[in-house]
Amino acid sequence: MDSKNKFINDFLIENGKQLYKSEMKRTKLDYLPSSQQLVYSFWKKEVFEDNGELFLHLYPKDSLALPESRYKYGFLNIAIGEGDIQNVDSAYFYILKDLSVYGKINRVVTGQYIGNKRTWEADEIINLNSSNNSLELNGIKSPKVENSGSGFMERLLIENSFIRHVDSETKVNCYISSNKNILYLSNLNPSFLEGNFEFRFYRFDRAVENIVDKKSVSKIRTYCPEKMPCFASLTLPKNIDRISFVSLENIESKALFSMVLEQ
């Protein structure tokens, strides 16, 4: 597994709920509650094709919400086509389906089938109640993701984050996960990993700001796709109010940018 796929796999583990996995069928399915997205992961295209046709059935909380033509079935039959496939590389590809656009859904059934036989299936109660209310902050917009590993990685970060920040000077994109536990970075120049830089974490106590922790950039978890800027992630200390990215290249430290966390 290369760095792009390792990042995606770790991100899904940290932010999603795994609904299905089979090494034999080279298939994994995760649900991201914060963006109400299903993410299908496949490795080896020929095995995926051997597993048969992919299907996705959504069961609404109120069956009367179904189109009249679907009353007798009791579910929406959602099409999945070639345009949904994200080819990260020659071995791995992903399919992302946004469920928030389908209204109030309380059950998802998906898998693959050949003829009248399902080769694998996931049947899950997910209690999908509302539309996706994710925001676009600081000018960060969802990138085009067709056949782009880095684009798909950015999309996962953008649509599943609590705070997003893009720094105009360093060009680093920062994302805080929806559970506020992890700081993700993208467009990270590899030179930052070799230099003397660190993240500092602050907490306000009776109007006084104190440093509660520091983390050297050279020691954070990094994913550096070939010929691309790096991605990275680090676990955040609990109950912090501000994050600062600091250069220690000179005698005096210099904050390159800061992020204030919304509580």
CSV table of C-alpha atoms in Angstrom, one decimal:
chain,number,residue,atom,x,y,z
A,1,MET,CA,0.0,0.0,0.0
A,2,ASP,CA,1.6,3.3,-1.1
A,3,SER,CA,1.4,6.6,0.8
A,4,LYS,CA,-1.8,7.8,-0.9
A,5,ASN,CA,-3.8,4.6,-0.1
A,6,LYS,CA,-2.2,4.4,3.4
A,7,PHE,CA,-3.5,7.9,4.1
A,8,ILE,CA,-7.0,7.1,2.9
A,9,ASN,CA,-7.1,3.8,4.9
A,10,ASP,CA,-5.9,5.5,8.1
A,11,PHE,CA,-8.4,8.4,7.6
A,12,LEU,CA,-11.3,6.0,7.2
A,13,ILE,CA,-10.3,4.1,10.3
A,14,GLU,CA,-10.0,7.3,12.3
A,15,ASN,CA,-13.1,9.1,11.1
A,16,GLY,CA,-15.5,6.3,9.9
A,17,LYS,CA,-17.3,3.2,10.9
A,18,GLN,CA,-16.3,0.0,9.0
A,19,LEU,CA,-19.4,-1.8,7.7
A,20,TYR,CA,-17.7,-4.6,5.8
A,21,LYS,CA,-14.2,-5.9,4.9
A,22,SER,CA,-13.1,-9.0,3.0
A,23,GLU,CA,-9.4,-9.6,2.0
A,24,MET,CA,-10.6,-12.5,-0.2
A,25,LYS,CA,-12.9,-10.2,-2.2
A,26,ARG,CA,-10.4,-7.2,-1.9
A,27,THR,CA,-13.3,-5.1,-0.7
A,28,LYS,CA,-13.9,-2.7,2.2
A,29,LEU,CA,-16.9,-0.4,3.0
A,30,ASP,CA,-16.8,2.5,5.5
A,31,TYR,CA,-19.4,5.1,6.5
A,32,LEU,CA,-18.4,8.6,7.4
A,33,PRO,CA,-21.1,10.0,9.8
A,34,SER,CA,-19.9,13.6,9.7
A,35,SER,CA,-20.5,13.9,5.9
A,36,GLN,CA,-23.0,11.0,5.6
A,37,GLN,CA,-20.9,9.3,2.9
A,38,LEU,CA,-20.3,5.7,2.0
A,39,VAL,CA,-16.8,4.9,0.9
A,40,TYR,CA,-16.2,1.7,-1.0
A,41,SER,CA,-12.5,0.7,-1.2
A,42,PHE,CA,-11.4,-1.9,-3.8
A,43,TRP,CA,-8.0,-3.3,-4.6
A,44,LYS,CA,-7.4,-5.3,-7.8
A,45,LYS,CA,-9.9,-4.4,-10.5
A,46,GLU,CA,-10.2,-7.9,-11.8
A,47,VAL,CA,-11.4,-9.2,-8.4
A,48,PHE,CA,-13.9,-6.4,-8.2
A,49,GLU,CA,-15.3,-7.4,-11.6
A,50,ASP,CA,-15.4,-11.1,-10.5
A,51,ASN,CA,-17.5,-10.1,-7.5
A,52,GLY,CA,-20.3,-9.0,-9.9
A,53,GLU,CA,-22.6,-5.9,-10.2
A,54,LEU,CA,-22.5,-3.3,-7.4
A,55,PHE,CA,-25.9,-2.3,-5.9
A,56,LEU,CA,-27.0,0.2,-3.3
A,57,HIS,CA,-30.5,0.2,-1.7
A,58,LEU,CA,-31.6,2.9,0.7
A,59,TYR,CA,-34.7,2.5,2.9
A,60,PRO,CA,-36.4,5.7,4.0
A,61,LYS,CA,-37.8,6.2,7.5
A,62,ASP,CA,-41.2,6.9,5.9
A,63,SER,CA,-42.1,4.6,3.0
A,64,LEU,CA,-44.5,7.2,1.7
A,65,ALA,CA,-41.5,9.3,0.8
A,66,LEU,CA,-40.7,6.8,-1.9
A,67,PRO,CA,-41.6,7.5,-5.5
A,68,GLU,CA,-44.8,5.6,-6.5
A,69,SER,CA,-42.8,3.3,-8.7
A,70,ARG,CA,-40.8,2.1,-5.7
A,71,TYR,CA,-43.6,1.4,-3.2
A,72,LYS,CA,-43.7,-2.3,-3.9
A,73,TYR,CA,-39.9,-2.6,-3.3
A,74,GLY,CA,-39.7,-0.4,-0.2
A,75,PHE,CA,-36.4,1.1,-1.1
A,76,LEU,CA,-34.5,3.4,-3.4
A,77,ASN,CA,-32.3,1.7,-5.9
A,78,ILE,CA,-29.2,4.0,-6.3
A,79,ALA,CA,-27.2,3.7,-9.5
A,80,ILE,CA,-23.4,3.4,-9.3
A,81,GLY,CA,-21.5,3.9,-12.5
A,82,GLU,CA,-18.0,4.4,-13.9
A,83,GLY,CA,-18.2,8.1,-13.2
A,84,ASP,CA,-18.4,7.3,-9.4
A,85,ILE,CA,-15.0,5.5,-9.5
A,86,GLN,CA,-11.9,7.3,-8.2
A,87,ASN,CA,-8.8,5.7,-9.6
A,88,VAL,CA,-6.1,6.5,-7.1
A,89,ASP,CA,-3.6,4.2,-8.8
A,90,SER,CA,-3.4,1.1,-10.9
A,91,ALA,CA,-4.3,-1.2,-8.0
A,92,TYR,CA,-6.6,0.8,-5.7
A,93,PHE,CA,-9.8,2.6,-6.5
A,94,TYR,CA,-12.7,4.0,-4.5
A,95,ILE,CA,-16.3,4.9,-4.8
A,96,LEU,CA,-17.9,7.6,-2.7
A,97,LYS,CA,-21.6,8.0,-2.4
A,98,ASP,CA,-23.1,11.0,-0.6
A,99,LEU,CA,-26.3,9.8,1.2
A,100,SER,CA,-27.3,13.2,2.5
A,101,VAL,CA,-29.1,14.1,-0.7
A,102,TYR,CA,-31.6,11.2,-0.4
A,103,GLY,CA,-33.6,12.6,2.6
A,104,LYS,CA,-34.4,10.7,5.8
A,105,ILE,CA,-32.9,7.2,5.5
A,106,ASN,CA,-32.6,4.7,8.3
A,107,ARG,CA,-31.2,1.6,6.5
A,108,VAL,CA,-28.6,0.9,3.9
A,109,VAL,CA,-28.2,-2.4,2.1
A,110,THR,CA,-25.3,-2.7,-0.4
A,111,GLY,CA,-23.0,-5.2,-2.0
A,112,GLN,CA,-22.4,-7.0,-5.2
A,113,TYR,CA,-24.3,-9.8,-7.0
A,114,ILE,CA,-24.0,-12.3,-9.8
A,115,GLY,CA,-27.3,-13.5,-11.2
A,116,ASN,CA,-29.6,-14.0,-8.2
A,117,LYS,CA,-26.8,-14.5,-5.7
A,118,ARG,CA,-25.2,-11.8,-3.7
A,119,THR,CA,-21.4,-12.3,-3.5
A,120,TRP,CA,-21.1,-10.0,-0.5
A,121,GLU,CA,-23.5,-7.7,1.4
A,122,ALA,CA,-23.6,-5.1,4.1
A,123,ASP,CA,-26.9,-4.3,5.9
A,124,GLU,CA,-26.7,-1.4,8.3
A,125,ILE,CA,-29.0,0.9,10.3
A,126,ILE,CA,-27.5,4.4,10.0
A,127,ASN,CA,-30.3,6.9,11.0
A,128,LEU,CA,-29.5,9.4,8.4
A,129,ASN,CA,-31.6,12.4,9.4
A,130,SER,CA,-30.6,15.5,7.5
A,131,SER,CA,-28.9,17.1,4.6
A,132,ASN,CA,-25.1,17.6,4.6
A,133,ASN,CA,-24.4,20.9,6.3
A,134,SER,CA,-20.7,21.1,5.7
A,135,LEU,CA,-19.3,24.5,5.2
A,136,GLU,CA,-16.7,26.0,2.9
A,137,LEU,CA,-14.3,28.1,4.9
A,138,ASN,CA,-11.3,30.2,4.0
A,139,GLY,CA,-11.8,29.8,0.3
A,140,ILE,CA,-11.2,26.0,0.3
A,141,LYS,CA,-13.5,24.3,-2.2
A,142,SER,CA,-14.0,20.7,-3.1
A,143,PRO,CA,-11.5,19.9,-5.9
A,144,LYS,CA,-12.1,17.9,-9.0
A,145,VAL,CA,-11.4,14.3,-8.1
A,146,GLU,CA,-11.5,12.4,-11.3
A,147,ASN,CA,-8.6,9.9,-11.4
A,148,SER,CA,-6.6,11.9,-8.8
A,149,GLY,CA,-5.3,10.4,-5.7
A,150,SER,CA,-4.4,13.7,-4.1
A,151,GLY,CA,-7.7,15.2,-5.2
A,152,PHE,CA,-9.7,12.4,-3.5
A,153,MET,CA,-7.6,12.8,-0.4
A,154,GLU,CA,-8.4,16.5,-0.3
A,155,ARG,CA,-12.1,15.9,-0.8
A,156,LEU,CA,-12.2,13.5,2.2
A,157,LEU,CA,-10.5,16.2,4.4
A,158,ILE,CA,-12.7,19.1,3.2
A,159,GLU,CA,-16.0,17.2,3.6
A,160,ASN,CA,-15.2,15.6,7.0
A,161,SER,CA,-13.6,18.4,9.0
A,162,PHE,CA,-14.7,20.7,11.8
A,163,ILE,CA,-12.3,23.6,11.0
A,164,ARG,CA,-10.4,24.3,7.8
A,165,HIS,CA,-7.6,26.8,7.3
A,166,VAL,CA,-5.4,27.6,4.4
A,167,ASP,CA,-2.3,29.6,5.0
A,168,SER,CA,-1.4,32.2,2.3
A,169,GLU,CA,2.3,32.2,3.2
A,170,THR,CA,3.2,28.6,3.7
A,171,LYS,CA,0.4,27.3,1.4
A,172,VAL,CA,-0.3,24.6,4.0
A,173,ASN,CA,-3.9,23.4,4.3
A,174,CYS,CA,-5.0,22.5,7.8
A,175,TYR,CA,-8.1,20.5,8.8
A,176,ILE,CA,-9.3,19.5,12.2
A,177,SER,CA,-11.4,16.3,12.2
A,178,SER,CA,-15.0,16.4,13.1
A,179,ASN,CA,-14.4,14.7,16.4
A,180,LYS,CA,-11.7,17.4,17.1
A,181,ASN,CA,-9.1,14.8,17.9
A,182,ILE,CA,-6.8,15.0,14.8
A,183,LEU,CA,-5.1,17.8,12.9
A,184,TYR,CA,-4.6,16.9,9.2
A,185,LEU,CA,-2.3,18.8,6.9
A,186,SER,CA,-2.1,18.8,3.1
A,187,ASN,CA,0.1,20.6,0.5
A,188,LEU,CA,2.9,20.3,3.0
A,189,ASN,CA,6.3,21.1,1.4
A,190,PRO,CA,8.8,18.3,2.2
A,191,SER,CA,11.3,21.0,3.3
A,192,PHE,CA,9.2,21.6,6.4
A,193,LEU,CA,9.9,17.9,7.4
A,194,GLU,CA,13.7,18.5,7.2
A,195,GLY,CA,13.8,21.9,8.9
A,196,ASN,CA,13.3,23.0,12.5
A,197,PHE,CA,9.6,23.6,12.7
A,198,GLU,CA,7.0,22.6,15.3
A,199,PHE,CA,3.4,22.9,16.3
A,200,ARG,CA,2.5,24.4,19.6
A,201,PHE,CA,-0.8,23.9,21.4
A,202,TYR,CA,-2.2,26.6,23.7
A,203,ARG,CA,-5.0,26.7,26.3
A,204,PHE,CA,-6.5,29.8,27.9
A,205,ASP,CA,-6.8,29.7,31.7
A,206,ARG,CA,-8.2,32.8,33.4
A,207,ALA,CA,-7.4,35.0,30.4
A,208,VAL,CA,-3.8,33.7,30.4
A,209,GLU,CA,-2.6,31.7,27.4
A,210,ASN,CA,-0.3,28.8,28.2
A,211,ILE,CA,1.6,26.3,26.0
A,212,VAL,CA,0.4,22.8,26.9
A,213,ASP,CA,2.3,20.8,24.3
A,214,LYS,CA,4.7,20.9,21.4
A,215,LYS,CA,5.2,18.6,18.4
A,216,SER,CA,8.2,18.7,16.0
A,217,VAL,CA,7.1,18.5,12.4
A,218,SER,CA,9.8,16.0,11.7
A,219,LYS,CA,8.1,13.6,14.1
A,220,ILE,CA,4.5,13.7,12.9
A,221,ARG,CA,2.9,11.0,10.8
A,222,THR,CA,3.5,11.9,7.1
A,223,TYR,CA,2.3,10.6,3.7
A,224,CYS,CA,4.4,11.8,0.8
A,225,PRO,CA,3.1,10.7,-2.6
A,226,GLU,CA,5.7,10.7,-5.3
A,227,LYS,CA,6.1,14.1,-7.0
A,228,MET,CA,3.4,15.6,-4.8
A,229,PRO,CA,3.4,17.8,-1.6
A,230,CYS,CA,3.0,15.7,1.6
A,231,PHE,CA,0.0,15.0,3.7
A,232,ALA,CA,0.4,14.6,7.5
A,233,SER,CA,-1.6,14.1,10.7
A,234,LEU,CA,-1.1,14.4,14.4
A,235,THR,CA,-3.3,13.7,17.4
A,236,LEU,CA,-4.3,16.9,19.3
A,237,PRO,CA,-4.1,17.4,23.0
A,238,LYS,CA,-7.5,17.7,24.7
A,239,ASN,CA,-9.2,21.0,25.4
A,240,ILE,CA,-6.9,23.3,23.5
A,241,ASP,CA,-7.8,26.7,22.3
A,242,ARG,CA,-5.2,27.6,19.7
A,243,ILE,CA,-2.6,25.9,17.4
A,244,SER,CA,0.4,27.7,16.2
A,245,PHE,CA,2.9,26.6,13.5
A,246,VAL,CA,6.4,27.9,14.5
A,247,SER,CA,9.7,28.2,12.8
A,248,LEU,CA,12.8,27.7,15.0
A,249,GLU,CA,15.3,28.3,12.2
A,250,ASN,CA,16.6,31.5,13.8
A,251,ILE,CA,17.6,32.3,17.3
A,252,GLU,CA,14.1,33.5,18.1
A,253,SER,CA,11.0,31.4,17.3
A,254,LYS,CA,8.6,32.8,14.8
A,255,ALA,CA,4.9,31.9,14.4
A,256,LEU,CA,4.2,31.3,10.7
A,257,PHE,CA,0.4,30.9,11.3
A,258,SER,CA,-2.1,30.2,14.0
A,259,MET,CA,-5.6,28.6,14.2
A,260,VAL,CA,-8.1,29.4,16.9
A,261,LEU,CA,-10.4,26.5,17.7
A,262,GLU,CA,-14.1,27.1,18.0
A,263,GLN,CA,-15.4,25.5,21.2
